[in-house]
Short mmCIF file of C-alpha atoms in Angstrom, two decimals:
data_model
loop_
_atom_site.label_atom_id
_atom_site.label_comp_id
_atom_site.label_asym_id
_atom_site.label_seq_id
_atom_site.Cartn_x
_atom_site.Cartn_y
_atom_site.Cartn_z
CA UNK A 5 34.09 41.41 111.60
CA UNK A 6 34.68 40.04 114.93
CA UNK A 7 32.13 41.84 117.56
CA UNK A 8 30.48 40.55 120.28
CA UNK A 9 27.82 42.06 122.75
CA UNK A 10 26.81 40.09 126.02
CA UNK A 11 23.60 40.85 127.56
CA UNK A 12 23.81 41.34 131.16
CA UNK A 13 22.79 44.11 133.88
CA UNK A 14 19.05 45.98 133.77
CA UNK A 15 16.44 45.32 131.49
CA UNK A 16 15.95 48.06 129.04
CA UNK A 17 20.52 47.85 129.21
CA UNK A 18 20.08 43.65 128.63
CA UNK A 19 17.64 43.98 125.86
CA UNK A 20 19.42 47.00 123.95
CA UNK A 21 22.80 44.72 124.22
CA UNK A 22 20.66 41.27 123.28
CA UNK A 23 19.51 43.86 120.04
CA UNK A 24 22.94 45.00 119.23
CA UNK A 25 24.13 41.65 119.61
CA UNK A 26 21.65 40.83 116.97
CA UNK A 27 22.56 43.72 114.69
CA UNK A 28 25.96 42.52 114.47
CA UNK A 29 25.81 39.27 113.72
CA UNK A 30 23.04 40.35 110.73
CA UNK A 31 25.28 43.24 109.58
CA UNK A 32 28.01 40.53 109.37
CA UNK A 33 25.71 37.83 107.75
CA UNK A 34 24.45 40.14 104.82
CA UNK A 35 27.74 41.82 104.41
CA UNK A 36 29.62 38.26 103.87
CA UNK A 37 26.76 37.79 100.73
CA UNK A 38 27.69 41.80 99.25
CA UNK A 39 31.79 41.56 98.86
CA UNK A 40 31.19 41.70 94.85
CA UNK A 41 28.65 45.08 95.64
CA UNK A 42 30.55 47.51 97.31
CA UNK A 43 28.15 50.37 97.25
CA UNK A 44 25.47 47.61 98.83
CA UNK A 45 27.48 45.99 101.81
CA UNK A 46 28.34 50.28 102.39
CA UNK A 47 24.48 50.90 102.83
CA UNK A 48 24.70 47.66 104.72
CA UNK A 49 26.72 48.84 107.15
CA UNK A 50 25.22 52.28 107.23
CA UNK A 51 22.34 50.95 108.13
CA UNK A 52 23.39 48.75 110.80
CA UNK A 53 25.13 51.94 112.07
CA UNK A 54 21.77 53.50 112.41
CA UNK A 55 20.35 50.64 114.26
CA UNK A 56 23.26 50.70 116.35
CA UNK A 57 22.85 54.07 117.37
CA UNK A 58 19.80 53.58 118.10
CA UNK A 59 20.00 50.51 120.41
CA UNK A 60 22.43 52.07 122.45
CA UNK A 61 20.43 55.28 123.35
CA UNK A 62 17.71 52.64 124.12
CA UNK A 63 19.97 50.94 126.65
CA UNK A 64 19.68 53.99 129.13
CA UNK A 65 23.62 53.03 130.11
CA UNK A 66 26.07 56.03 129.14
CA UNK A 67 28.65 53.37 128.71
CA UNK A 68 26.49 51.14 126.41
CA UNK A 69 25.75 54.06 124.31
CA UNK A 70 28.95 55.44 124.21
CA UNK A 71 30.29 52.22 122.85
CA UNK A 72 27.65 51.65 120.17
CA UNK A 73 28.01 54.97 119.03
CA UNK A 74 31.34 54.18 118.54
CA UNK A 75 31.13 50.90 116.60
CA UNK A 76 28.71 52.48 114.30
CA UNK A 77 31.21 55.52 113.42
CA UNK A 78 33.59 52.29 113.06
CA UNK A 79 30.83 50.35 110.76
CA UNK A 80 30.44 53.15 108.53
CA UNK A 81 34.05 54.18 108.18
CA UNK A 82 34.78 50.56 107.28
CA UNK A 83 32.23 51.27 104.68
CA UNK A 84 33.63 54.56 103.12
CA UNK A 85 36.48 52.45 103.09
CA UNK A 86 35.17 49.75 100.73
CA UNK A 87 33.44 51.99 99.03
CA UNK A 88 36.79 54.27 97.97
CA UNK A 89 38.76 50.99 97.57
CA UNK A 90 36.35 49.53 95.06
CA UNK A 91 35.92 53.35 93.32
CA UNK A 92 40.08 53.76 93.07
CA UNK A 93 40.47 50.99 90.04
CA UNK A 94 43.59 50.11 91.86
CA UNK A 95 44.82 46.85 90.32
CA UNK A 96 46.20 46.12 93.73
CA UNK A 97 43.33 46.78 95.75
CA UNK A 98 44.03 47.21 99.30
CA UNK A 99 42.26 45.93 102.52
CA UNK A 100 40.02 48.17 104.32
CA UNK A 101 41.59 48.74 108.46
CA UNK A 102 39.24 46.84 110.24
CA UNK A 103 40.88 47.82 113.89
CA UNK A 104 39.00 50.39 114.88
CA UNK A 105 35.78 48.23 114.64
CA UNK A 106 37.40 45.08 116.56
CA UNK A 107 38.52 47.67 118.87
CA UNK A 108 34.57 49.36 119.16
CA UNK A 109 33.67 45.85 119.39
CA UNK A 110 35.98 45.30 122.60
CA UNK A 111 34.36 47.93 123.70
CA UNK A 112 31.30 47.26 123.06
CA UNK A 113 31.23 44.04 124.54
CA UNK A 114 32.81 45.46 127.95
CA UNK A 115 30.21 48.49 128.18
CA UNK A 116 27.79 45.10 128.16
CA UNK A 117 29.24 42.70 130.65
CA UNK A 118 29.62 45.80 132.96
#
């Protein structure tokens, strides 16, 4: 999970990025300790979602919040994603598409060096 969030610009917009920055890098942390729990690094990410959200309506930048609402739609379809995977029994379990969060995260990141 490759995101990134710069702090830069006003304060309430450089602490909501400095908080989302943060968010990520815990989401990522605990999710790297849940790959055997599906349904756990799912609420994970859910989670971080929510705090996501959250951050970026704090930011009071439209472009900030746009982009964190849209890595958090990202975070929790990536965890829908594991969570179906692990719930098919496939013997040949596929990997979940992780673009549209590097993409949110691109985003993301730009909304915050803006």
């Amino acid at each position: 999970m490759a995101l990134s969030a710069t702090a830069c610009g006003s304060a309430d917009k450089k602490a909501a990025c400095g908080k989302l920055q943060k968010t990520i890098t815990d989401v990522s942390k605990k999710g790297m300790t849940q790959i055997s729990d599906p349904n756990g690094l799912a609420e994970t990410y859910s989670n971080g979602a929510n705090q996501m959200r959250q951050q970026g309506k704090d930011s009071g930048d439209d472009k900030v919040e746009k982009a964190a609402n849209d890595a958090a739609t990202a975070l929790e379809n990536l965890g829908q994603q594991v969570k179906s995977i692990a719930g098919g029994g496939s013997t040949t379990p596929k990997m979940p598409d992780v673009a549209p969060l590097t993409n949110a995260g691109a985003e993301l990141k730009s909304a915050c060096d803006g």
